Amino acid sequence: MQENDSSPIFQSEAWLAACARATHGRVRSVPGIDGLRLLERRIGPFKVAGAPLPKSATPMTAGLHGNQDEVAMHLAALASWFPTSGLSLLQVTSPWPPPDNIQASRVEHLRNMEIDLTGDCSEIWSRVSTLPRRMIRKAVKAGIRVHCADLEGSQLAIHREISTQLFSAQGEAPIVRPTQYDAISTPPLKNCSRLFIASKDSHILGGLITLFDDAQACYWDVAIRPEARAIGVGHLLFWIWLRWCKRNGISKLDLMGPPEGGRAGGRTGIGRFKASFGAIPVDYYVIYWHSAAAGHALNLSRWLAERRRSSKSTS
């Protein structure tokens, strides 16, 4: 990270600048709240901002931090600022339920899958269920090897290619944008990013990119070839990453998604995979201030997204 920026990685100037380039937005500070920076962008006719802002490859945990009183004070400041901010919609996440007096437009209670790494290795292994243990052993016996790769090298390009193919098969655009890959491949973000590659006989079968700071590491971008899943490549990648985090003093893993499934809660298998490694759901609250028109647009976009998910599941 930059020497003058001690913020957690997803609130650092470098990360926010990368997201601003990826979303054609900008970084905006909040008057009266030192250190809180928002990502602002236009979505149709609306000017929206958030910490984090959805669809920016930023985890839910990158919101307000501090004890309950500090978060309440920041929420009150945001509530006072919103009417004069020029925004149509503002959202922030909080680990605490908001007080009643902040007059939010809506509050949503969400859960994020996380793993506590403060115990010793035997305790962490004891939380891993039978299936991933079996799949890890299966992958090792099959000759799968995992190593850290250079984020500037050709292996990142192969990882990106696998990811693009997987999303394309689902009729979706990749979550991570090219400008964000570029950002994590160069300092300062390169200093807190790692690419884990799984391969057999020099053939790359999958990759896992983690972004981390002193407090936590994120299960940020994972892509496994479909034919490699049955031999446990995803399980072995996850376990090697977990062990690497433990050895490097990281105390929490943010798995970026609810127990119901993927980041949007639409794939139940992903939620089961995370739970099988001992992940538990942690409460977060998303607090919104928005205009009436932006609120209706938000409801409509969610309804359309749910219809798309439903049509895919029945097709």
Short mmCIF file of C-alpha atoms in Angstrom, two decimals:
data_model
loop_
_atom_site.label_atom_id
_atom_site.label_comp_id
_atom_site.label_asym_id
_atom_site.label_seq_id
_atom_site.Cartn_x
_atom_site.Cartn_y
_atom_site.Cartn_z
CA MET A 1 0.00 0.00 0.00
CA GLN A 2 1.06 3.61 -0.26
CA GLU A 3 3.27 4.70 2.65
CA ASN A 4 0.83 7.44 3.65
CA ASP A 5 -2.22 5.17 3.52
CA SER A 6 -2.69 2.71 6.39
CA SER A 7 -6.33 1.95 5.50
CA PRO A 8 -7.58 -1.62 5.11
CA ILE A 9 -6.98 -2.75 1.55
CA PHE A 10 -10.55 -2.29 0.28
CA GLN A 11 -10.68 1.24 1.71
CA SER A 12 -7.25 2.27 0.45
CA GLU A 13 -6.73 5.02 -2.10
CA ALA A 14 -5.22 2.52 -4.53
CA TRP A 15 -8.17 0.11 -4.43
CA LEU A 16 -10.81 2.83 -4.68
CA ALA A 17 -8.97 4.43 -7.59
CA ALA A 18 -8.90 1.04 -9.39
CA CYS A 19 -12.64 0.61 -8.82
CA ALA A 20 -13.33 4.14 -10.02
CA ARG A 21 -11.51 3.38 -13.27
CA ALA A 22 -13.36 0.06 -13.62
CA THR A 23 -16.80 1.63 -13.15
CA HIS A 24 -16.16 5.03 -14.79
CA GLY A 25 -16.74 6.59 -11.40
CA ARG A 26 -14.79 8.65 -8.93
CA VAL A 27 -13.66 8.57 -5.30
CA ARG A 28 -15.45 10.93 -2.98
CA SER A 29 -14.75 11.90 0.63
CA VAL A 30 -17.47 12.55 3.19
CA PRO A 31 -17.30 15.88 5.03
CA GLY A 32 -16.88 15.46 8.75
CA ILE A 33 -15.81 11.79 8.65
CA ASP A 34 -12.05 11.50 8.45
CA GLY A 35 -10.80 8.58 6.41
CA LEU A 36 -14.16 7.50 4.95
CA ARG A 37 -14.08 7.49 1.16
CA LEU A 38 -16.90 6.39 -1.10
CA LEU A 39 -17.00 5.07 -4.64
CA GLU A 40 -19.41 7.17 -6.70
CA ARG A 41 -20.74 6.35 -10.16
CA ARG A 42 -23.72 6.91 -12.42
CA ILE A 43 -26.22 4.12 -13.03
CA GLY A 44 -28.65 5.31 -15.67
CA PRO A 45 -30.03 8.67 -14.54
CA PHE A 46 -28.96 8.14 -10.93
CA LYS A 47 -25.81 9.23 -9.13
CA VAL A 48 -25.03 6.57 -6.52
CA ALA A 49 -22.27 6.12 -3.96
CA GLY A 50 -21.37 3.58 -1.36
CA ALA A 51 -18.87 1.87 0.90
CA PRO A 52 -18.83 -0.58 -0.72
CA LEU A 53 -20.63 0.04 -3.98
CA PRO A 54 -22.19 -3.11 -5.50
CA LYS A 55 -20.68 -4.68 -8.62
CA SER A 56 -17.25 -3.21 -7.85
CA ALA A 57 -15.69 -6.55 -6.74
CA THR A 58 -15.50 -5.08 -3.24
CA PRO A 59 -16.60 -7.23 -0.29
CA MET A 60 -19.46 -6.38 2.02
CA THR A 61 -17.02 -6.10 4.92
CA ALA A 62 -15.49 -2.93 3.39
CA GLY A 63 -17.97 -0.64 5.10
CA LEU A 64 -18.01 1.26 8.37
CA HIS A 65 -15.60 0.09 11.05
CA GLY A 66 -15.26 0.78 14.75
CA ASN A 67 -17.23 0.13 17.91
CA GLN A 68 -20.99 0.55 18.00
CA ASP A 69 -20.85 4.17 19.19
CA GLU A 70 -18.34 5.17 16.49
CA VAL A 71 -20.41 3.56 13.74
CA ALA A 72 -23.59 5.25 15.05
CA MET A 73 -21.82 8.61 14.94
CA HIS A 74 -20.73 8.03 11.33
CA LEU A 75 -24.24 6.98 10.33
CA ALA A 76 -25.66 10.16 11.82
CA ALA A 77 -23.13 12.23 9.85
CA LEU A 78 -24.03 10.39 6.62
CA ALA A 79 -27.75 10.94 7.24
CA SER A 80 -27.15 14.68 7.64
CA TRP A 81 -24.92 14.88 4.57
CA PHE A 82 -27.09 12.90 2.11
CA PRO A 83 -29.75 15.62 1.41
CA THR A 84 -27.02 18.04 0.24
CA SER A 85 -24.72 15.46 -1.39
CA GLY A 86 -26.33 15.53 -4.84
CA LEU A 87 -26.69 11.75 -4.71
CA SER A 88 -29.75 9.72 -5.69
CA LEU A 89 -28.69 6.77 -3.54
CA LEU A 90 -26.14 6.24 -0.78
CA GLN A 91 -25.43 2.92 0.94
CA VAL A 92 -22.98 1.73 3.57
CA THR A 93 -22.52 -1.55 5.41
CA SER A 94 -22.17 -1.80 9.16
CA PRO A 95 -21.42 -4.67 11.55
CA TRP A 96 -23.91 -3.11 13.96
CA PRO A 97 -27.65 -2.49 13.59
CA PRO A 98 -28.24 1.23 13.02
CA PRO A 99 -29.94 3.38 15.67
CA ASP A 100 -33.52 4.43 14.94
CA ASN A 101 -32.73 8.14 14.75
CA ILE A 102 -30.70 8.07 11.52
CA GLN A 103 -33.85 8.15 9.34
CA ALA A 104 -32.59 5.72 6.70
CA SER A 105 -34.69 4.95 3.64
CA ARG A 106 -34.25 1.23 4.30
CA VAL A 107 -32.11 -1.18 6.32
CA GLU A 108 -31.36 -4.73 5.17
CA HIS A 109 -29.92 -7.48 7.35
CA LEU A 110 -27.44 -9.66 5.46
CA ARG A 111 -24.98 -12.39 6.41
CA ASN A 112 -21.47 -13.00 5.12
CA MET A 113 -19.57 -16.28 5.36
CA GLU A 114 -16.31 -15.96 7.31
CA ILE A 115 -13.70 -18.17 8.98
CA ASP A 116 -11.99 -17.36 12.28
CA LEU A 117 -8.30 -18.32 12.09
CA THR A 118 -7.35 -17.42 15.66
CA GLY A 119 -7.28 -21.08 16.80
CA ASP A 120 -4.40 -23.49 16.25
CA CYS A 121 -4.11 -25.59 13.08
CA SER A 122 -5.58 -28.74 14.64
CA GLU A 123 -8.66 -26.81 15.75
CA ILE A 124 -9.11 -25.28 12.29
CA TRP A 125 -8.75 -28.73 10.64
CA SER A 126 -11.31 -30.18 13.09
CA ARG A 127 -13.93 -27.76 11.69
CA VAL A 128 -13.41 -29.07 8.15
CA SER A 129 -16.05 -31.64 7.28
CA THR A 130 -15.51 -35.11 5.83
CA LEU A 131 -16.14 -34.26 2.16
CA PRO A 132 -13.47 -31.55 1.75
CA ARG A 133 -10.94 -33.67 3.66
CA ARG A 134 -11.58 -36.52 1.24
CA MET A 135 -11.40 -34.23 -1.79
CA ILE A 136 -8.14 -32.64 -0.62
CA ARG A 137 -6.55 -36.08 -0.28
CA LYS A 138 -7.99 -37.07 -3.67
CA ALA A 139 -6.44 -34.04 -5.37
CA VAL A 140 -3.04 -34.68 -3.81
CA LYS A 141 -3.12 -38.35 -4.87
CA ALA A 142 -4.10 -37.26 -8.39
CA GLY A 143 -0.89 -35.25 -8.62
CA ILE A 144 -2.40 -31.76 -8.29
CA ARG A 145 0.10 -29.18 -7.13
CA VAL A 146 -0.54 -25.65 -5.88
CA HIS A 147 1.97 -22.81 -5.94
CA CYS A 148 2.07 -19.00 -5.72
CA ALA A 149 2.43 -17.45 -9.18
CA ASP A 150 3.62 -14.06 -10.38
CA LEU A 151 0.68 -11.70 -10.82
CA GLU A 152 2.48 -10.13 -13.78
CA GLY A 153 3.07 -13.44 -15.55
CA SER A 154 1.27 -15.58 -18.08
CA GLN A 155 -0.45 -17.65 -15.38
CA LEU A 156 -2.66 -14.70 -14.43
CA ALA A 157 -3.72 -14.45 -18.07
CA ILE A 158 -4.72 -18.13 -18.04
CA HIS A 159 -6.64 -17.63 -14.78
CA ARG A 160 -8.52 -14.72 -16.35
CA GLU A 161 -9.27 -16.80 -19.43
CA ILE A 162 -10.75 -19.62 -17.30
CA SER A 163 -12.84 -17.09 -15.35
CA THR A 164 -14.17 -15.45 -18.52
CA GLN A 165 -15.15 -18.84 -19.97
CA LEU A 166 -17.01 -19.81 -16.78
CA PHE A 167 -19.00 -16.59 -16.65
CA SER A 168 -19.72 -16.76 -20.37
CA ALA A 169 -21.13 -20.27 -19.96
CA GLN A 170 -23.54 -18.84 -17.37
CA GLY A 171 -24.50 -15.92 -19.59
CA GLU A 172 -22.90 -13.39 -17.25
CA ALA A 173 -20.10 -10.83 -17.34
CA PRO A 174 -17.07 -11.40 -15.09
CA ILE A 175 -17.25 -9.75 -11.67
CA VAL A 176 -13.67 -8.49 -11.83
CA ARG A 177 -12.88 -5.87 -14.47
CA PRO A 178 -9.65 -5.74 -16.54
CA THR A 179 -8.58 -2.50 -14.83
CA GLN A 180 -8.85 -4.20 -11.43
CA TYR A 181 -6.66 -7.09 -12.57
CA ASP A 182 -4.17 -4.51 -13.83
CA ALA A 183 -4.24 -2.73 -10.46
CA ILE A 184 -3.51 -5.83 -8.38
CA SER A 185 -0.65 -6.72 -10.73
CA THR A 186 1.28 -3.52 -9.92
CA PRO A 187 2.34 -1.83 -6.65
CA PRO A 188 0.98 -0.87 -4.23
CA LEU A 189 -1.85 -3.43 -4.50
CA LYS A 190 0.50 -6.12 -5.78
CA ASN A 191 2.14 -6.07 -2.34
CA CYS A 192 -1.07 -7.33 -0.72
CA SER A 193 -2.28 -9.72 -3.44
CA ARG A 194 -1.43 -13.34 -4.17
CA LEU A 195 -2.32 -15.72 -7.00
CA PHE A 196 -2.48 -19.44 -6.15
CA ILE A 197 -2.35 -21.74 -9.18
CA ALA A 198 -3.40 -25.42 -9.22
CA SER A 199 -1.88 -27.52 -11.97
CA LYS A 200 -1.10 -31.07 -13.04
CA ASP A 201 1.83 -31.85 -15.33
CA SER A 202 2.19 -28.10 -16.03
CA HIS A 203 -1.46 -27.85 -17.16
CA ILE A 204 -3.26 -25.12 -15.20
CA LEU A 205 -6.58 -26.32 -13.78
CA GLY A 206 -7.61 -23.34 -11.68
CA GLY A 207 -6.56 -20.30 -9.71
CA LEU A 208 -7.42 -18.32 -6.59
CA ILE A 209 -6.58 -14.65 -6.08
CA THR A 210 -6.62 -13.31 -2.55
CA LEU A 211 -6.33 -9.70 -1.43
CA PHE A 212 -5.29 -9.18 2.18
CA ASP A 213 -4.22 -6.72 4.86
CA ASP A 214 -3.14 -7.12 8.48
CA ALA A 215 -6.64 -8.08 9.65
CA GLN A 216 -8.15 -10.33 7.00
CA ALA A 217 -7.83 -12.03 3.64
CA CYS A 218 -10.51 -12.21 0.96
CA TYR A 219 -11.59 -15.18 -1.19
CA TRP A 220 -11.67 -12.64 -3.95
CA ASP A 221 -11.50 -14.30 -7.37
CA VAL A 222 -11.62 -18.06 -7.99
CA ALA A 223 -11.84 -19.95 -11.29
CA ILE A 224 -11.69 -23.75 -11.64
CA ARG A 225 -11.96 -25.64 -14.92
CA PRO A 226 -15.23 -27.65 -14.86
CA GLU A 227 -13.46 -30.97 -15.47
CA ALA A 228 -11.13 -30.32 -12.50
CA ARG A 229 -13.81 -29.97 -9.83
CA ALA A 230 -14.47 -33.69 -9.50
CA ILE A 231 -10.89 -34.39 -8.49
CA GLY A 232 -10.88 -31.82 -5.70
CA VAL A 233 -8.94 -28.94 -7.26
CA GLY A 234 -11.17 -26.30 -5.67
CA HIS A 235 -10.91 -27.94 -2.24
CA LEU A 236 -7.12 -28.20 -2.40
CA LEU A 237 -6.77 -24.59 -3.58
CA PHE A 238 -8.95 -23.40 -0.71
CA TRP A 239 -7.01 -25.42 1.88
CA ILE A 240 -3.58 -24.27 0.67
CA TRP A 241 -4.82 -20.67 0.72
CA LEU A 242 -6.22 -21.09 4.25
CA ARG A 243 -2.92 -22.53 5.50
CA TRP A 244 -0.96 -19.72 3.83
CA CYS A 245 -3.17 -17.15 5.57
CA LYS A 246 -2.69 -18.85 8.94
CA ARG A 247 1.11 -18.96 8.52
CA ASN A 248 1.14 -15.24 7.66
CA GLY A 249 -0.75 -14.17 10.78
CA ILE A 250 -4.11 -13.41 9.17
CA SER A 251 -6.91 -13.89 11.70
CA LYS A 252 -10.05 -13.78 9.53
CA LEU A 253 -11.08 -15.04 6.10
CA ASP A 254 -13.80 -13.14 4.26
CA LEU A 255 -15.45 -15.59 1.84
CA MET A 256 -17.51 -12.89 0.09
CA GLY A 257 -21.00 -14.32 0.06
CA PRO A 258 -24.05 -15.34 2.12
CA PRO A 259 -24.71 -18.90 3.34
CA GLU A 260 -27.44 -19.22 0.70
CA GLY A 261 -24.92 -19.28 -2.13
CA GLY A 262 -22.67 -17.04 -4.22
CA ARG A 263 -22.22 -13.31 -3.78
CA ALA A 264 -25.83 -12.71 -4.78
CA GLY A 265 -27.15 -15.76 -2.92
CA GLY A 266 -28.09 -17.59 -6.11
CA ARG A 267 -25.93 -20.73 -6.01
CA THR A 268 -26.52 -22.91 -2.97
CA GLY A 269 -23.57 -25.18 -3.73
CA ILE A 270 -21.12 -22.33 -3.14
CA GLY A 271 -22.57 -21.70 0.30
CA ARG A 272 -22.31 -25.39 1.20
CA PHE A 273 -18.70 -25.47 -0.02
CA LYS A 274 -17.74 -22.58 2.28
CA ALA A 275 -19.61 -24.04 5.27
CA SER A 276 -17.82 -27.37 4.79
CA PHE A 277 -14.55 -25.62 5.68
CA GLY A 278 -15.97 -24.28 8.93
CA ALA A 279 -17.22 -20.90 7.69
CA ILE A 280 -20.07 -19.35 9.68
CA PRO A 281 -22.49 -16.55 8.76
CA VAL A 282 -21.67 -13.16 10.31
CA ASP A 283 -24.29 -10.41 10.54
CA TYR A 284 -24.02 -7.16 8.59
CA TYR A 285 -26.49 -4.35 7.97
CA VAL A 286 -26.84 -2.39 4.74
CA ILE A 287 -28.17 1.12 5.35
CA TYR A 288 -29.64 3.08 2.44
CA TRP A 289 -30.63 6.67 1.87
CA HIS A 290 -32.26 7.24 -1.50
CA SER A 291 -34.76 9.29 -3.45
CA ALA A 292 -38.18 7.81 -4.21
CA ALA A 293 -37.26 7.25 -7.88
CA ALA A 294 -33.96 5.57 -7.02
CA GLY A 295 -35.75 3.33 -4.52
CA HIS A 296 -38.23 2.19 -7.16
CA ALA A 297 -35.37 1.57 -9.62
CA LEU A 298 -33.54 -0.52 -7.00
CA ASN A 299 -36.64 -2.65 -6.40
CA LEU A 300 -37.14 -3.14 -10.14
CA SER A 301 -33.51 -4.16 -10.76
CA ARG A 302 -33.72 -6.76 -8.00
CA TRP A 303 -36.98 -8.12 -9.34
CA LEU A 304 -35.47 -8.46 -12.81
CA ALA A 305 -32.34 -10.13 -11.39
CA GLU A 306 -34.46 -12.64 -9.50
CA ARG A 307 -36.45 -13.43 -12.65
CA ARG A 308 -33.21 -14.04 -14.55
CA ARG A 309 -31.98 -16.39 -11.83
CA SER A 310 -35.29 -18.23 -11.79
CA SER A 311 -35.34 -18.66 -15.56
CA LYS A 312 -31.78 -20.05 -15.53
CA SER A 313 -32.60 -22.54 -12.76
CA THR A 314 -35.59 -23.89 -14.68
CA SER A 315 -33.99 -23.96 -18.15
#
